[in-house]
Amino acid sequence: MVSSDSVSAHYGKDGDLVDAIAGRLTEAGLEISTLSTSDLASVDEFHIRGRQATLELAERMRLDPASRVLDIGSGLGGPARTLAEAYGCHVTGVDLTPAFCEAAEAMSQWVGLTDRVTFRQGDATSLPFAAESFDAAMTIHVAMNIPAKERMYAEAHRVLKPGAVFAVYDVLQGEGGDVLYPVPWARDPSISHLATPEGMRSLLSGAGFELLDVRDTTDESQRWFEAKLANLSQSGPPPISFQIFLGEDYPEMARNQVRNLGDRRIRTVGYICEAR
Ligand SMILES: C[S@@+](CC[C@H](N)C(=O)[O-])C[C@H]1O[C@@H](n2cnc3c(N)ncnc32)[C@H](O)[C@@H]1O
């Protein structure tokens, strides 16, 4: 199996993800016809510190209702919907995993945002868009599955207009030792490709981006995962959580993330860049 198939199999192996999410929401007493984006945030903002982290990134992206934004590795579409709702902009999401693209479309219909978000299946290392198509782009917790990072960032640069903001928020290799698996992006090292903080700076500048701001949020990430783990230990997995697609080993992944963050085996870092 080639690596990109292994990645989409890791995330999207269960069929009928849309039905599974709809079923959990209904069991939790929510009506699909009256859902708001915040009802979905615990499953569709699939990264550390969830919606809050997306909004913090978005504040630096110079967005307005006329902005055409690209979300690279858009997952279930939560970050794209958050930006579209908060800023009135149009967001295009591209993701490798077909089941996630399908769920992203369905969930956007549920909350009435289909006029402002669109999703298509595609690979970050070969984006299906013309040069200079977007006013801004973001990528959240995606590059850790991608070995060809030079190619990924070169593609982001190609599709952005000169002067556009590129916001990156990723999990990086820390100084505290090897990652303990399973983690939410990989059950073993075969699909995990973490850059180091130093490596990220040269990757982004090598691709033609000027770094305007770098923010290490590892301490906040550790507290966020400790709180998630405490909830999991006390009450078990909530009905609407990443467990719907990550499966039964999600609690073990959460335990490992607390150790990975605490030992600084991983770090979370956000970058605000401008396309030169
Ligand atoms: C941890 S999820 C994050 C999803 C989303 N960015 C979010 O924060 O909610 C990682 C996502 O990266 C996608 N991905 C991994 N490799 C990719 C690639 N080469 N091209 C596009 N998407 C990719 C996966 O399919 C998955 O949806």
Coordinates of C-alpha atoms and ligand atoms in Angstrom, one line a residue:
M1 CA 0.0 0.0 0.0
V2 CA 1.4 3.4 -0.9
S3 CA 1.8 5.9 2.0
S4 CA -1.2 8.2 1.0
D5 CA -3.5 5.1 1.0
S6 CA -2.3 4.2 4.4
V7 CA -3.0 7.7 5.7
S8 CA -6.5 7.8 4.3
A9 CA -7.1 4.3 5.7
H10 CA -5.9 5.5 9.1
Y11 CA -8.5 8.3 9.2
G12 CA -11.4 6.9 7.1
K13 CA -11.5 3.2 7.4
D14 CA -15.1 3.0 8.8
G15 CA -17.8 3.4 6.2
D16 CA -20.8 5.5 6.8
L17 CA -19.1 8.2 8.9
V18 CA -21.9 10.7 8.1
D19 CA -24.5 8.2 9.5
A20 CA -22.3 7.5 12.6
I21 CA -22.0 11.2 13.4
A22 CA -25.7 11.9 12.8
G23 CA -26.6 9.0 15.0
R24 CA -24.4 10.2 17.9
L25 CA -25.8 13.7 17.6
T26 CA -29.3 12.4 17.7
E27 CA -28.6 10.1 20.6
A28 CA -27.2 13.2 22.5
G29 CA -30.6 14.9 22.0
L30 CA -29.7 17.2 19.2
E31 CA -31.8 17.8 16.1
I32 CA -29.9 17.7 12.8
S33 CA -32.2 20.4 11.4
T34 CA -31.3 22.9 14.1
L35 CA -27.6 22.2 14.7
S36 CA -25.1 25.0 15.1
T37 CA -21.4 24.9 14.3
S38 CA -20.6 24.8 18.0
D39 CA -22.6 21.5 18.4
L40 CA -20.1 19.9 16.0
A41 CA -16.9 21.4 17.4
S42 CA -15.9 18.4 19.6
V43 CA -15.8 16.1 16.5
D44 CA -15.1 18.4 13.6
E45 CA -12.2 20.5 15.0
F46 CA -9.8 17.6 14.8
H47 CA -6.7 19.1 16.4
I48 CA -5.3 20.0 19.8
R49 CA -7.1 22.9 21.4
G50 CA -10.0 22.6 18.9
R51 CA -12.0 25.6 17.9
Q52 CA -10.1 28.1 20.1
A53 CA -6.9 27.3 18.3
T54 CA -8.6 27.8 14.9
L55 CA -10.0 31.2 15.9
E56 CA -6.6 32.3 17.3
L57 CA -5.0 31.4 13.9
A58 CA -7.8 33.1 12.0
E59 CA -7.3 36.4 13.8
R60 CA -3.9 36.7 12.1
M61 CA -5.1 35.8 8.6
R62 CA -6.4 39.3 7.5
L63 CA -9.8 37.8 6.5
D64 CA -12.9 39.7 5.3
P65 CA -16.1 38.6 3.5
A66 CA -14.3 38.9 0.1
S67 CA -11.5 36.5 1.1
R68 CA -11.1 33.3 -0.8
V69 CA -9.4 30.9 1.7
L70 CA -7.9 27.5 1.2
D71 CA -7.8 24.9 4.1
I72 CA -5.2 22.3 3.3
G73 CA -6.1 19.0 4.9
S74 CA -9.5 20.2 5.9
G75 CA -10.6 16.9 7.6
L76 CA -14.3 17.0 8.6
G77 CA -14.5 20.7 7.7
G78 CA -14.8 22.3 11.2
P79 CA -12.0 24.9 10.8
A80 CA -13.3 25.9 7.3
R81 CA -16.8 26.4 8.7
T82 CA -15.5 28.3 11.7
L83 CA -13.7 30.8 9.4
A84 CA -16.7 31.1 7.1
E85 CA -19.0 31.7 9.9
A86 CA -16.8 34.1 11.9
Y87 CA -15.5 36.2 8.9
G88 CA -18.1 35.6 6.2
C89 CA -15.3 34.5 3.8
H90 CA -15.4 31.6 1.3
V91 CA -13.3 28.6 2.3
T92 CA -12.3 25.7 0.0
G93 CA -11.1 22.6 1.9
V94 CA -9.0 19.9 0.3
D95 CA -8.3 16.6 2.0
L96 CA -6.9 13.2 1.1
T97 CA -9.5 11.1 2.9
P98 CA -12.7 10.6 0.9
A99 CA -14.9 9.8 3.9
F100 CA -13.8 13.0 5.6
C101 CA -14.6 15.1 2.4
E102 CA -18.1 13.5 2.3
A103 CA -18.7 14.1 6.0
A104 CA -17.5 17.7 5.6
E105 CA -20.0 18.3 2.8
A106 CA -22.9 16.8 4.8
M107 CA -22.0 18.7 8.0
S108 CA -21.9 22.0 6.1
Q109 CA -25.4 21.2 4.9
W110 CA -26.6 20.5 8.4
V111 CA -25.5 24.0 9.6
G112 CA -26.5 25.9 6.4
L113 CA -23.0 26.9 5.2
T114 CA -22.8 25.3 1.8
D115 CA -22.7 28.6 0.1
R116 CA -19.5 29.5 1.9
V117 CA -17.6 26.3 2.2
T118 CA -16.7 23.7 -0.5
F119 CA -14.7 20.5 -0.2
R120 CA -12.8 18.4 -2.6
Q121 CA -10.7 15.3 -2.3
G122 CA -7.0 15.9 -3.2
D123 CA -3.4 15.7 -2.0
A124 CA -1.6 18.6 -0.4
T125 CA 1.5 17.8 -2.4
S126 CA -0.3 18.2 -5.7
L127 CA -3.1 20.8 -5.1
P128 CA -5.9 20.7 -7.7
F129 CA -6.0 24.6 -8.1
A130 CA -4.5 27.1 -10.5
A131 CA -1.6 29.4 -9.4
E132 CA -2.5 32.4 -7.3
S133 CA -6.1 31.3 -6.7
F134 CA -6.4 32.2 -2.9
D135 CA -6.1 35.3 -0.7
A136 CA -5.1 33.2 2.4
A137 CA -4.5 29.6 3.4
M138 CA -4.2 27.5 6.5
T139 CA -3.2 24.0 7.4
I140 CA -3.9 22.5 10.8
H141 CA -2.3 19.2 12.0
V142 CA -1.7 17.8 8.6
A143 CA 2.0 17.8 7.7
M144 CA 2.7 15.2 10.4
N145 CA 1.4 12.6 7.9
I146 CA 3.3 14.0 4.9
P147 CA 7.0 13.1 4.2
A148 CA 7.2 15.4 1.1
K149 CA 7.0 18.6 3.1
E150 CA 9.0 20.7 0.6
R151 CA 6.4 19.8 -2.0
M152 CA 3.5 20.5 0.3
Y153 CA 4.7 24.1 1.2
A154 CA 5.8 24.8 -2.5
E155 CA 2.2 23.9 -3.5
A156 CA 0.7 26.2 -0.8
H157 CA 3.0 29.0 -2.1
R158 CA 2.0 28.4 -5.7
V159 CA -1.8 28.7 -5.1
L160 CA -1.5 31.8 -2.9
K161 CA -1.5 35.3 -4.3
P162 CA 1.7 37.3 -3.5
G163 CA 1.4 38.9 0.0
A164 CA -1.2 36.4 1.1
V165 CA -1.1 35.0 4.6
F166 CA -0.3 31.3 5.2
A167 CA -1.2 30.1 8.7
V168 CA 0.3 26.8 9.8
Y169 CA -0.5 25.0 13.1
D170 CA 1.2 21.7 13.5
V171 CA 2.5 19.0 15.7
L172 CA 6.4 18.9 15.7
Q173 CA 9.0 16.5 16.9
G174 CA 10.2 17.8 20.3
E175 CA 13.5 17.3 22.1
G176 CA 12.2 14.8 24.7
G177 CA 12.5 11.6 22.7
D178 CA 10.6 9.4 20.3
V179 CA 6.8 9.7 20.0
L180 CA 4.8 7.1 22.0
Y181 CA 2.2 5.4 19.7
P182 CA -0.7 5.2 19.0
V183 CA -1.5 8.9 18.6
P184 CA -4.4 10.4 16.7
W185 CA -2.5 10.8 13.5
A186 CA -0.8 7.4 13.4
R187 CA -1.0 4.0 15.1
D188 CA 2.7 3.4 14.4
P189 CA 5.7 5.4 13.0
S190 CA 5.1 4.3 9.4
I191 CA 2.7 7.3 8.6
S192 CA 4.2 9.8 11.1
H193 CA 6.6 12.3 9.7
L194 CA 7.2 15.1 12.2
A195 CA 9.4 18.1 11.3
T196 CA 11.5 19.7 14.0
P197 CA 11.0 23.4 15.0
E198 CA 14.3 24.3 13.2
G199 CA 13.3 22.2 10.2
M200 CA 9.9 24.0 9.9
R201 CA 11.5 27.5 9.7
S202 CA 13.8 26.4 6.9
L203 CA 11.0 24.6 5.1
L204 CA 8.7 27.6 5.2
S205 CA 11.3 30.1 4.2
G206 CA 12.7 27.7 1.5
A207 CA 9.2 27.6 0.0
G208 CA 9.1 31.4 -0.4
F209 CA 7.3 32.4 2.9
E210 CA 8.4 35.2 5.2
L211 CA 7.8 34.2 8.9
L212 CA 5.9 37.0 10.6
D213 CA 5.2 35.2 13.9
V214 CA 6.0 31.8 15.5
R215 CA 4.0 30.7 18.6
D216 CA 4.8 27.6 20.6
T217 CA 1.6 26.5 22.4
T218 CA 2.9 23.2 23.9
D219 CA 2.0 24.2 27.5
E220 CA -1.6 25.1 26.5
S221 CA -1.8 21.8 24.5
Q222 CA -0.6 19.8 27.4
R223 CA -3.3 21.3 29.7
W224 CA -6.0 20.8 27.0
F225 CA -5.1 17.1 26.6
E226 CA -4.8 16.6 30.4
A227 CA -8.4 17.9 30.7
K228 CA -9.6 15.6 27.9
L229 CA -8.0 12.6 29.6
A230 CA -9.5 13.5 33.0
N231 CA -12.9 13.6 31.4
L232 CA -12.4 10.4 29.5
S233 CA -11.2 8.7 32.8
Q234 CA -14.1 10.0 34.8
S235 CA -17.0 9.6 32.4
G236 CA -15.7 7.6 29.4
P237 CA -15.7 8.9 25.9
P238 CA -18.4 11.6 25.3
P239 CA -21.0 10.7 22.7
I240 CA -19.6 13.2 20.2
S241 CA -15.8 12.9 20.0
F242 CA -12.8 11.9 17.8
Q243 CA -13.5 8.3 19.0
I244 CA -16.3 8.1 16.3
F245 CA -13.6 7.8 13.6
L246 CA -10.5 7.0 15.6
G247 CA -12.1 3.9 17.2
E248 CA -11.6 2.1 20.5
D249 CA -8.0 3.0 21.0
Y250 CA -8.8 6.8 21.2
P251 CA -8.4 6.7 25.1
E252 CA -5.0 5.2 24.7
M253 CA -4.1 7.8 22.1
A254 CA -5.2 10.5 24.6
R255 CA -3.0 9.0 27.4
N256 CA 0.0 8.9 25.0
Q257 CA -0.6 12.5 24.0
V258 CA -0.5 13.6 27.6
R259 CA 2.9 11.9 28.0
N260 CA 4.2 13.0 24.6
L261 CA 3.4 16.6 25.4
G262 CA 4.5 16.4 29.0
D263 CA 7.9 14.9 28.0
R264 CA 8.2 17.3 25.1
R265 CA 8.4 14.4 22.7
I266 CA 6.1 16.6 20.7
R267 CA 5.5 20.3 20.5
T268 CA 2.6 22.3 19.0
V269 CA 3.7 25.4 17.1
G270 CA 1.8 28.0 15.0
Y271 CA 3.3 30.0 12.2
I272 CA 2.0 33.1 10.5
C273 CA 3.7 33.5 7.2
E274 CA 3.4 35.8 4.2
A275 CA 3.9 34.6 0.6
R276 CA 6.8 36.6 -0.9
Ligands
LIG1 C1 -5.7 15.4 12.3 S1 -6.6 15.7 10.9 C2 -6.8 17.4 10.9 C3 -8.0 17.8 10.0 C4 -8.3 19.3 10.1 N1 -7.2 20.1 9.6 C5 -8.7 19.8 11.4 O1 -7.9 20.4 12.1 O2 -9.9 19.5 11.9 C6 -5.4 15.4 9.6 C7 -6.0 15.5 8.2 O3 -5.0 15.6 7.2 C8 -5.4 14.9 6.1 N2 -4.2 14.6 5.2 C9 -3.2 13.8 5.6 N3 -2.3 13.7 4.5 C10 -2.8 14.5 3.5 C11 -2.4 14.9 2.2 N4 -1.2 14.4 1.7 N5 -3.2 15.7 1.5 C12 -4.3 16.2 2.0 N6 -4.8 15.9 3.2 C13 -4.0 15.1 4.0 C14 -6.1 13.7 6.6 O4 -6.9 13.1 5.7 C15 -6.8 14.3 7.8 O5 -8.1 14.8 7.4

